[in-house]
mmCIF file of C-alpha atoms (C1' of nucleotides) in Angstrom:
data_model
loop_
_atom_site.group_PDB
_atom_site.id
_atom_site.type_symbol
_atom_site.label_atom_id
_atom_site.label_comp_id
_atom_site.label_asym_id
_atom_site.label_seq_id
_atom_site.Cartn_x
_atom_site.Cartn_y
_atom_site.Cartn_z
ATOM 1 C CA UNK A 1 106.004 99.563 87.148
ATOM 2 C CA UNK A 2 105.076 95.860 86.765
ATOM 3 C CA UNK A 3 104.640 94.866 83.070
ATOM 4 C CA UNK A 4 106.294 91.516 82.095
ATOM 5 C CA UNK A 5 109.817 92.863 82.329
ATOM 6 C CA UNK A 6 109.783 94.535 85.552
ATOM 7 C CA UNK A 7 108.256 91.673 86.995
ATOM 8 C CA UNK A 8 110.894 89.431 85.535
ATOM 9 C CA UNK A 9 113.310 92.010 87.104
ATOM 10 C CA UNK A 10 111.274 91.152 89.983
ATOM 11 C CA UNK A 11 112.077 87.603 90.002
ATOM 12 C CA UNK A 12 115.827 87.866 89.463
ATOM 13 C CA UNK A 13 116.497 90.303 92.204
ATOM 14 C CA UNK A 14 113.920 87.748 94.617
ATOM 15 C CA UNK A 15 115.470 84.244 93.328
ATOM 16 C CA UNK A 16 119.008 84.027 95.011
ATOM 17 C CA UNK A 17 117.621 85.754 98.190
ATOM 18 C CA UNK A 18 115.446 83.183 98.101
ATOM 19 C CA UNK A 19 116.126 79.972 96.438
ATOM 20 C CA UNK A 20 116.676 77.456 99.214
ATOM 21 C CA UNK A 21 115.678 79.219 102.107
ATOM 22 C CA UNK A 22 113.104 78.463 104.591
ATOM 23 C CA UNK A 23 110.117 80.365 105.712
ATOM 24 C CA UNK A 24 110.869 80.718 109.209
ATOM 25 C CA UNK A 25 107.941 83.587 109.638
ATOM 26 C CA UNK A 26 105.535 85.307 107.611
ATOM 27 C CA UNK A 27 103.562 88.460 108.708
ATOM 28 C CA UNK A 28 100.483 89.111 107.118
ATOM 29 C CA UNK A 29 98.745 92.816 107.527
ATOM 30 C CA UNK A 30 95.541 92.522 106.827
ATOM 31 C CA UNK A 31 92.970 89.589 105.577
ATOM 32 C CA UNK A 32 93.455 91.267 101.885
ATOM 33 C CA UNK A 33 94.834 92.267 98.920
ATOM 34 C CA UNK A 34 92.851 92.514 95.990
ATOM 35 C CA UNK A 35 91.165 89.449 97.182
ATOM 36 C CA UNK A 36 91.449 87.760 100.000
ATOM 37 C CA UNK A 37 94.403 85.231 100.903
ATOM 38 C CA UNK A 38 93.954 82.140 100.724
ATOM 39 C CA UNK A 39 92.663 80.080 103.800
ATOM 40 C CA UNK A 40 96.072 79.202 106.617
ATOM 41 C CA UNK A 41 98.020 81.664 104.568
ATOM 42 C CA UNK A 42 100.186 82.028 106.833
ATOM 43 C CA UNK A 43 100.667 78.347 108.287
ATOM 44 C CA UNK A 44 101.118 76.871 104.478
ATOM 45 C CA UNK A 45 103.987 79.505 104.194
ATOM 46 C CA UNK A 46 105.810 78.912 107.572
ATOM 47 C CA UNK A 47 108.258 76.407 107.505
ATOM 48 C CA UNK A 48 108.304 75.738 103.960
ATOM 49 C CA UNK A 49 111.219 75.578 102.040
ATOM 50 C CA UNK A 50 111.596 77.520 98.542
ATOM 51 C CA UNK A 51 112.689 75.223 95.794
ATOM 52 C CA UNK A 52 112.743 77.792 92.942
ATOM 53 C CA UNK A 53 111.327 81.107 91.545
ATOM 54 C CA UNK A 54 109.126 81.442 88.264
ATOM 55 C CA UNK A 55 107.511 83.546 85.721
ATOM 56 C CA UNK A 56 103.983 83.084 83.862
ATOM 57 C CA UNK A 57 103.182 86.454 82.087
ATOM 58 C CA UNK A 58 102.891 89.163 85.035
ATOM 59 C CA UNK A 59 103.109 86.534 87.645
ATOM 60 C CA UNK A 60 105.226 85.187 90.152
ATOM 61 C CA UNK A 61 105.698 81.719 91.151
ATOM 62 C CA UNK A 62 107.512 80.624 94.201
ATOM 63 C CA UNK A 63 108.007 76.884 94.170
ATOM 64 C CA UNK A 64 107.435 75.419 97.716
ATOM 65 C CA UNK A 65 108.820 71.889 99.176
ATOM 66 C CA UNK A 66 105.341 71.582 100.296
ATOM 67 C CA UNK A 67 103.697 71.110 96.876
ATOM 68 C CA UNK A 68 102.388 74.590 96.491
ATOM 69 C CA UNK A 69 102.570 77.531 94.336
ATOM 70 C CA UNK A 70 103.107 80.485 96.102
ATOM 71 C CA UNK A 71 101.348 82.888 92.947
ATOM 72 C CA UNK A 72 101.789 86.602 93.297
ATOM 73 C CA UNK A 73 100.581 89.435 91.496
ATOM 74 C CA UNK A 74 101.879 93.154 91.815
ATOM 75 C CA UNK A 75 99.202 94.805 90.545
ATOM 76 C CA UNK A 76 99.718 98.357 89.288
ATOM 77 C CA UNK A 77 102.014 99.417 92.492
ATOM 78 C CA UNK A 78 103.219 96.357 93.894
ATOM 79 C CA UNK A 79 106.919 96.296 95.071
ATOM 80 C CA UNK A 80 109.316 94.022 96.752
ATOM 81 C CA UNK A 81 111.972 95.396 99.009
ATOM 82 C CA UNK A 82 114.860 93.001 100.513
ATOM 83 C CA UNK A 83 116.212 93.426 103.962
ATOM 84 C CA UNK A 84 119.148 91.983 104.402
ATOM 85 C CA UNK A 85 121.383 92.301 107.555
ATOM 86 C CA UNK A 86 124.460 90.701 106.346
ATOM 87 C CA UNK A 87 124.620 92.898 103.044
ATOM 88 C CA UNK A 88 125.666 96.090 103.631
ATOM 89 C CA UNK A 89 123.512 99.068 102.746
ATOM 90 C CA UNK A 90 123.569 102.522 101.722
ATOM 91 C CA UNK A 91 123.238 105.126 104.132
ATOM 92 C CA UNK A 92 120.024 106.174 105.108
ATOM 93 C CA UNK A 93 118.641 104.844 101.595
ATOM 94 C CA UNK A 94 115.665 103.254 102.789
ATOM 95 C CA UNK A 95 113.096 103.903 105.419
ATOM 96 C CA UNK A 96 112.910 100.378 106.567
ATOM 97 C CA UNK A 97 116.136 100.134 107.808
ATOM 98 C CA UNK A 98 114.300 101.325 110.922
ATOM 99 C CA UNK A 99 113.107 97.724 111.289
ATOM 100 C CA UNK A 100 109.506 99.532 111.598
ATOM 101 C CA UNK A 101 106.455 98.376 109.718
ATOM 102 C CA UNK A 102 105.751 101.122 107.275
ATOM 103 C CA UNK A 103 102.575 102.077 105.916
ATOM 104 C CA UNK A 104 101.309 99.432 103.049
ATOM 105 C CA UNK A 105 103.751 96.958 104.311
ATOM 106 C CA UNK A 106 101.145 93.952 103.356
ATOM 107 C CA UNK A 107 103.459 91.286 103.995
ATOM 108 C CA UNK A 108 106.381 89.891 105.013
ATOM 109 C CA UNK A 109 108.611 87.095 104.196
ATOM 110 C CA UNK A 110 111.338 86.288 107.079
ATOM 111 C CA UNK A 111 114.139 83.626 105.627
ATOM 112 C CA UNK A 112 116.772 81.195 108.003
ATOM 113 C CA UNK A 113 118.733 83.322 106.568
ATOM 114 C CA UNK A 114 118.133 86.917 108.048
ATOM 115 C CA UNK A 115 116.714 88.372 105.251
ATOM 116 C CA UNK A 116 113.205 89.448 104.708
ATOM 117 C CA UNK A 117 110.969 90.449 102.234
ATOM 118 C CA UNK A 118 108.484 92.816 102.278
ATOM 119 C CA UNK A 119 105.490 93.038 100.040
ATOM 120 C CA UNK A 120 104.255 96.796 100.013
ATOM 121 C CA UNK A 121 101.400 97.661 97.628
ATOM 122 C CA UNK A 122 99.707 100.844 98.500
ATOM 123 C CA UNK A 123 96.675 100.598 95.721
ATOM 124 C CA UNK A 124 96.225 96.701 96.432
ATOM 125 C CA UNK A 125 95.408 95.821 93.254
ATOM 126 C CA UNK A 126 98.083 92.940 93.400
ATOM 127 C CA UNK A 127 96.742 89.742 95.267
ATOM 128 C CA UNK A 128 98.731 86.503 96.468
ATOM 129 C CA UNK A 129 97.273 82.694 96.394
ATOM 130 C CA UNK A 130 99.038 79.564 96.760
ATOM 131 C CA UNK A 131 97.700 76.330 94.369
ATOM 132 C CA UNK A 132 98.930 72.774 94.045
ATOM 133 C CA UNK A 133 101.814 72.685 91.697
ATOM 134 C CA UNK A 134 100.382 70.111 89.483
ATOM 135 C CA UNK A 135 97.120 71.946 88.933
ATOM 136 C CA UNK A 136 98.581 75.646 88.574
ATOM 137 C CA UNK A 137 97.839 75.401 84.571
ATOM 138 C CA UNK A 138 94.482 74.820 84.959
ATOM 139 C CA UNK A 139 93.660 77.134 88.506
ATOM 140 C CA UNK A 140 91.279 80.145 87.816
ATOM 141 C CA UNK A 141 94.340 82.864 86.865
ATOM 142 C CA UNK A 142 96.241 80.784 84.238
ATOM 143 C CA UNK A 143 93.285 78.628 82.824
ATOM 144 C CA UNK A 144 92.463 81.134 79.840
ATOM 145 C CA UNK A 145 96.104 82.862 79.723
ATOM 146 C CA UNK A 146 97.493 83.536 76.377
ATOM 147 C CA UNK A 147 100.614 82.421 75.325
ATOM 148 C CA UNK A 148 104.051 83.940 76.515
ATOM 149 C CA UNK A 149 105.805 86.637 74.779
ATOM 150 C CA UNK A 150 109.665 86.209 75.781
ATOM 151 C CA UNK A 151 108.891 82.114 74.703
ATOM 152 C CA UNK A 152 109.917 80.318 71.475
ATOM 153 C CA UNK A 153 105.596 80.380 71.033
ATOM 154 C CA UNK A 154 105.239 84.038 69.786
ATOM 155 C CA UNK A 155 105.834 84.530 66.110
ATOM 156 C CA UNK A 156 103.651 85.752 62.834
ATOM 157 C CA UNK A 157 101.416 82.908 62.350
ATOM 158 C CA UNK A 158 100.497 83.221 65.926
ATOM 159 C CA UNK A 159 99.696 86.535 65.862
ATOM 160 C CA UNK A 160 97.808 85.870 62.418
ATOM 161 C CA UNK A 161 95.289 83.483 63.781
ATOM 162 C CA UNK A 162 95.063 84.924 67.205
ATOM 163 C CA UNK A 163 93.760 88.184 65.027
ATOM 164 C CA UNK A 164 91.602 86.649 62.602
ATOM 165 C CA UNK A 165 88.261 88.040 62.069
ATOM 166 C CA UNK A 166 89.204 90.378 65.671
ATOM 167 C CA UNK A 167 87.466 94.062 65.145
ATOM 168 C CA UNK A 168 89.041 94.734 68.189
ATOM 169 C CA UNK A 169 91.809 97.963 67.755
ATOM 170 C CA UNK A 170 95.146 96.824 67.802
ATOM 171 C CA UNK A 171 96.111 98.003 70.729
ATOM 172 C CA UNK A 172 93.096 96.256 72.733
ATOM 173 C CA UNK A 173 93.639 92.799 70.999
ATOM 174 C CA UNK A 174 97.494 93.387 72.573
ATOM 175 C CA UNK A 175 96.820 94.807 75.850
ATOM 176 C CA UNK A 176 94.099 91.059 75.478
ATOM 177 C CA UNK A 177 95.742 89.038 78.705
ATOM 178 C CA UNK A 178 93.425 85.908 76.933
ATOM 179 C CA UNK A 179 95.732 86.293 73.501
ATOM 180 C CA UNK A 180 99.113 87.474 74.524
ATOM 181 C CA UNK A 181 100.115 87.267 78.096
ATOM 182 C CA UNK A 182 102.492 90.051 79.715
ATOM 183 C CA UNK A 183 102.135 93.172 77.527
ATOM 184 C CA UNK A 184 100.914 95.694 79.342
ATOM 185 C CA UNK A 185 100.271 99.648 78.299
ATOM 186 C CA UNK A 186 103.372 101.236 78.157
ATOM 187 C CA UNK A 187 105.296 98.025 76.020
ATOM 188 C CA UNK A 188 102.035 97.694 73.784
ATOM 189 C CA UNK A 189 102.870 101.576 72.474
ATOM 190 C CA UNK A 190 106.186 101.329 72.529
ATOM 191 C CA UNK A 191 105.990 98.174 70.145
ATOM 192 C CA UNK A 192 103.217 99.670 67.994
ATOM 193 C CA UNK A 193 105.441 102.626 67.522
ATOM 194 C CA UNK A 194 108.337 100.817 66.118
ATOM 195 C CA UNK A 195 106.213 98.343 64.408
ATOM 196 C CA UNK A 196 104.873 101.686 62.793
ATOM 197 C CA UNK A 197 101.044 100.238 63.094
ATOM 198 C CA UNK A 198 98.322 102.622 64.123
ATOM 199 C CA UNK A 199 97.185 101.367 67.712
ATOM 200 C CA UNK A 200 93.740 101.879 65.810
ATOM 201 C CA UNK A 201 94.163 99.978 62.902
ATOM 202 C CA UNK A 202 91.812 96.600 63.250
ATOM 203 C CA UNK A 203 93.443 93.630 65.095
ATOM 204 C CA UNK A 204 91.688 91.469 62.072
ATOM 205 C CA UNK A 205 93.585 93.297 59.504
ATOM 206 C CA UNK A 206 97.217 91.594 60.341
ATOM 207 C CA UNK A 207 95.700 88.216 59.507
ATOM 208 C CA UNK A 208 95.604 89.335 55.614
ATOM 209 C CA UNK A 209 97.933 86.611 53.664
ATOM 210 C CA UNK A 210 98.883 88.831 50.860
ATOM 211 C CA UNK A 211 99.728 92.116 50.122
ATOM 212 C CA UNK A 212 101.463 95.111 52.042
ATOM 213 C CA UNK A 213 100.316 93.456 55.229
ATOM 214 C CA UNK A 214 101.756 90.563 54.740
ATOM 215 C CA UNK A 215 104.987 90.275 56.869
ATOM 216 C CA UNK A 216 103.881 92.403 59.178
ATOM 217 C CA UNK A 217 102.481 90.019 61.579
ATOM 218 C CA UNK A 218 106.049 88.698 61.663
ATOM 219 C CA UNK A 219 107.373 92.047 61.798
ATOM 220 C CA UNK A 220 105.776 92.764 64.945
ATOM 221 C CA UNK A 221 106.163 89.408 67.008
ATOM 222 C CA UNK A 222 110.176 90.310 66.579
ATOM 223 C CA UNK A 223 109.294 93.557 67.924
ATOM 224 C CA UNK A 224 107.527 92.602 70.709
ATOM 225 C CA UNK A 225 110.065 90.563 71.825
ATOM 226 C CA UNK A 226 112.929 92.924 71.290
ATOM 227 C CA UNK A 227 111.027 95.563 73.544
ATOM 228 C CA UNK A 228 110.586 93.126 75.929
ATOM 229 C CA UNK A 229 113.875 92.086 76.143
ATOM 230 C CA UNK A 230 115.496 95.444 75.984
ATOM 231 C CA UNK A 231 113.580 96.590 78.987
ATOM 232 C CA UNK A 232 114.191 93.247 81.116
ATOM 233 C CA UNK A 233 117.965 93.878 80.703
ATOM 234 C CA UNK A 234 117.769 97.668 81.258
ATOM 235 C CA UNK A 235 116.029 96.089 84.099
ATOM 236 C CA UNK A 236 118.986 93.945 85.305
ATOM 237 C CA UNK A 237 121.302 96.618 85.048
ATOM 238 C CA UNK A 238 119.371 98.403 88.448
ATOM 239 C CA UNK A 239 119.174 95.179 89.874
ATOM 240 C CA UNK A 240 122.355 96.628 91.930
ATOM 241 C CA UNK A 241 120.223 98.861 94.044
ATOM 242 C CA UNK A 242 117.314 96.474 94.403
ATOM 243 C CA UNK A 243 117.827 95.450 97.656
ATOM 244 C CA UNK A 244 118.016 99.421 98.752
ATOM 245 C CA UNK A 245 115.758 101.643 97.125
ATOM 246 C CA UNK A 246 112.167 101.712 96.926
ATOM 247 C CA UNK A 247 111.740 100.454 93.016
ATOM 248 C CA UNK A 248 110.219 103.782 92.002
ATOM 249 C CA UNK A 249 112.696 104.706 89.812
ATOM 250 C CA UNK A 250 111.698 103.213 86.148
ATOM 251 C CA UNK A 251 114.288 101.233 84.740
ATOM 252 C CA UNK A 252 113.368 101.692 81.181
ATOM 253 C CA UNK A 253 111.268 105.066 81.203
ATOM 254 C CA UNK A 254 114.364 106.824 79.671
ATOM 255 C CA UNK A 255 114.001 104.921 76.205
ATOM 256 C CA UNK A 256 111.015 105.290 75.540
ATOM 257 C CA UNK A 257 110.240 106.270 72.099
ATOM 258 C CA UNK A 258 106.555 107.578 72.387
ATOM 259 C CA UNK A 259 105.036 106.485 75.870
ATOM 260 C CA UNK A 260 104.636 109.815 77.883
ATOM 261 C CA UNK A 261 105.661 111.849 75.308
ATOM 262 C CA UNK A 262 102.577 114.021 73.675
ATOM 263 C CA UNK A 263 102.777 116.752 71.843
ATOM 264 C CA UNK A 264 106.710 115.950 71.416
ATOM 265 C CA UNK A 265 107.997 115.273 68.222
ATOM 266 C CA UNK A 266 108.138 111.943 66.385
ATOM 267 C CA UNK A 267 111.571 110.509 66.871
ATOM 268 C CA UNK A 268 111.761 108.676 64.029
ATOM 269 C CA UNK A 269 113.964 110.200 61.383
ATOM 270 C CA UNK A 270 112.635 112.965 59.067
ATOM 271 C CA UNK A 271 108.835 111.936 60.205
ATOM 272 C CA UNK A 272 108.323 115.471 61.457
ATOM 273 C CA UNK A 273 104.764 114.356 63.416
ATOM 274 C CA UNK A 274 103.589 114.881 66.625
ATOM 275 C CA UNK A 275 102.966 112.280 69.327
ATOM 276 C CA UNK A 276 99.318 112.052 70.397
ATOM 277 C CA UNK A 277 97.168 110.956 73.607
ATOM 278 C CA UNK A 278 94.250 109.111 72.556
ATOM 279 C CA UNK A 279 92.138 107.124 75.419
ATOM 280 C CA UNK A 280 91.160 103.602 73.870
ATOM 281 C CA UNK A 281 89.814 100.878 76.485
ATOM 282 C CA UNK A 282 90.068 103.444 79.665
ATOM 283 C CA UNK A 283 93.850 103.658 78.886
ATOM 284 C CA UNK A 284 96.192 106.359 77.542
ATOM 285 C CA UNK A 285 97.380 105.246 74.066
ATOM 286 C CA UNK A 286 100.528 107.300 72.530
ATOM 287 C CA UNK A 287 100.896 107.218 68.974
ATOM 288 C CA UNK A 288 102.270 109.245 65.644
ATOM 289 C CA UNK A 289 98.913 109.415 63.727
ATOM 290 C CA UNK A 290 102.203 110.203 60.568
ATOM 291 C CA UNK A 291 104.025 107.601 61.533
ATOM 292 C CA UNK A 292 101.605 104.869 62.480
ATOM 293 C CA UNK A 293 99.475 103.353 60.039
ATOM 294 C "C1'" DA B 1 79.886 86.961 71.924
ATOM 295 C "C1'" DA B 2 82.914 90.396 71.342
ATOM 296 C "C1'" DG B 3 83.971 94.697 72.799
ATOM 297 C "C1'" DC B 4 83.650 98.474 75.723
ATOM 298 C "C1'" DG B 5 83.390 101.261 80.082
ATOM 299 C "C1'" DA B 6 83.385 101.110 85.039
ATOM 300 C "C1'" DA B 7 85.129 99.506 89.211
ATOM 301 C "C1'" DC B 8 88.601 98.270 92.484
ATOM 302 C "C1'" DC B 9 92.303 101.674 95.598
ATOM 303 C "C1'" DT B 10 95.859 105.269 96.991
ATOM 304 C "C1'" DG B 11 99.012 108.869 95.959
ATOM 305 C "C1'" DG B 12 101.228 112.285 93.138
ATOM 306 C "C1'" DC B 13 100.934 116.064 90.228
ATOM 307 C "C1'" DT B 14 98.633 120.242 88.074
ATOM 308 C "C1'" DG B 15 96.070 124.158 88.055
ATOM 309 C "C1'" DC B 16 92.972 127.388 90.141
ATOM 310 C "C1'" DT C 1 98.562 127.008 101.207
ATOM 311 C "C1'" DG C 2 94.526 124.313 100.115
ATOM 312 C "C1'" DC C 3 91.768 121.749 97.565
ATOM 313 C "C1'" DA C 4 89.552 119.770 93.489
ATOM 314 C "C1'" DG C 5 90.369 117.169 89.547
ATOM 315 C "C1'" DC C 6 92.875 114.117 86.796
ATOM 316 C "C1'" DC C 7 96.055 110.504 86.062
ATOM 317 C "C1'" DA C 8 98.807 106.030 86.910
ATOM 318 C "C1'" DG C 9 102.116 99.868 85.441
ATOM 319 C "C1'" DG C 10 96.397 95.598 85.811
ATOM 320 C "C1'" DT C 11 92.533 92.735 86.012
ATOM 321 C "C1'" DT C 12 87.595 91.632 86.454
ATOM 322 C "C1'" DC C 13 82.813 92.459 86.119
ATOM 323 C "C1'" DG C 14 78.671 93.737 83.877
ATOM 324 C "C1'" DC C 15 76.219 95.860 80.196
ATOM 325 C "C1'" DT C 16 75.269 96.246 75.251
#
DNA sequence: AAGCGAACCTGGCTGC
DNA sequence: TGCAGCCAGGTTCGCT
């Protein structure tokens, strides 16, 4: 489930597998994810040395002694699973304890260590590349990336002249990866449900400097970053069993207030509406139509 | 030029 | 039980 905060999840169970270690060996399935790897994928990787693990949005950087960016992308099913011999693990929790290669096991990451990593992405719709370090800002994925939502940048007046003049829906100018980097479907509802905004309203219409919609730019910057942060430390809290189970379980799917949930009733107090599916953008948008205005 | 729908893939679930 | 149809966390491309 890789929106911003599982892929920060991500990155915390990954970083003190891997933070340090070598590259002794890395397998690589097939010549592609999403697109293809990068020329010498494999011979950049081997031997390298990981000097530290990063975020940018719904990415994943993996700093490399030999000047390169390791940048991942999970896609819509992307997962991680760590191997590691010296930890012990629950009985017969995982299919890979076979030491087998199993189906949609893209990749591979072996570490001095004993550990391994393995990249398994059945709809390949994530992708890997590896970049310079010192021209990662300007390489083709974060050239035109919006700004980042868990950093000091997000706040009203950025949301007010990100909007201006957009007659985009709400919910599209969010979901806009060129705007706002890391929200993803599910968050985007959840915040537009507690920000109480219709996911239809105009994205232009939050730029207004006076009346009723005044604060709510502000309103919903906070928002967004409470969401955010509520899931990524719903998230930690499972990052117990992330070396063991398969990820599927949703870390967060339990709180949410309105994604999933049509035709069930509103849950905030004495609204008395129903939730709703509506399809904006090819994507499922859940909303109170009473609620959200 | 912004804004929208389709496309890229596989697998899981629902309903006939 | 089998099979068709629909749906899914994201991004990119191409058409208005």
């Amino acid at each position: 489930m890789p929106e911003l905060p599982e892929v920060e999840t991500v990155r915390r169970g990954l970083e003190p597998v891997m933070t340090g270690q070598r590259l002794v060996r890395v397998e690589q399935n097939r010549p592609d994810l999403r697109f293809p790897f990068p020329p010498r994928f494999r011979e950049r990787l081997e031997g390298q040395s990981v000097l530290s693990l990063g975020r940018r949005a719904k990415y994943l950087l993996v700093d490399l002694s030999s000047g390169e960016v390791l940048i991942m992308h999970l896609g819509m099913s992307g997962r991680f699973t760590i191997i590691d011999p010296t930890q012990k693990q629950s009985p017969g929790a995982f299919h890979h304890d076979t030491g087998g290669t199993a189906l949609h096991d893209h990749v591979v990451f072996h570490l001095e260590s004993g550990a391994h990593i393995i990249y398994n992405d059945p709809r390949r719709f994530g992708f890997m590349d590896l970049q310079p370090r010192h021209s990662i800002e300007t390489s083709r994925h974060f050239k035109s990336m919006g700004l980042e939502p868990l950093g000091n940048e997000l706040n009203g007046d950025r949301i007010r002249t990100l909007f201006e003049g957009k007659k985009a829906p709400l919910k599209a100018a969010l979901l806009d990866q060129s705007l706002i980097a890391g929200l993803g479907n599910i968050y985007v509802c959840e915040a537009l449900y507690r920000a109480g905004l219709s996911p239809k309203r105009r994205a232009g219409t939050l730029s207004s400097p006076r009346g009723v919609m005044k604060e709510k730019a502000d309103e919903l910057a906070k928002i967004i970053r409470d969401v955010l942060n509520e899931a990524v430390e719903a998230g930690g809290s499972s990052l117990r069993d992330f070396a063991q189970t398969d990820g599927s379980l949703g870390y967060f799917q339990h709180r949410f207030r309105v994604y999933d949930r049509e035709g069930k009733n509103c849950l905030t107090k004495s609204c008395g509406g129903v939730i709703k599916r509506l399809v904006q953008s090819g994507r499922s948008t859940f909303y109170c139509p009473k609620w959200q205005k």
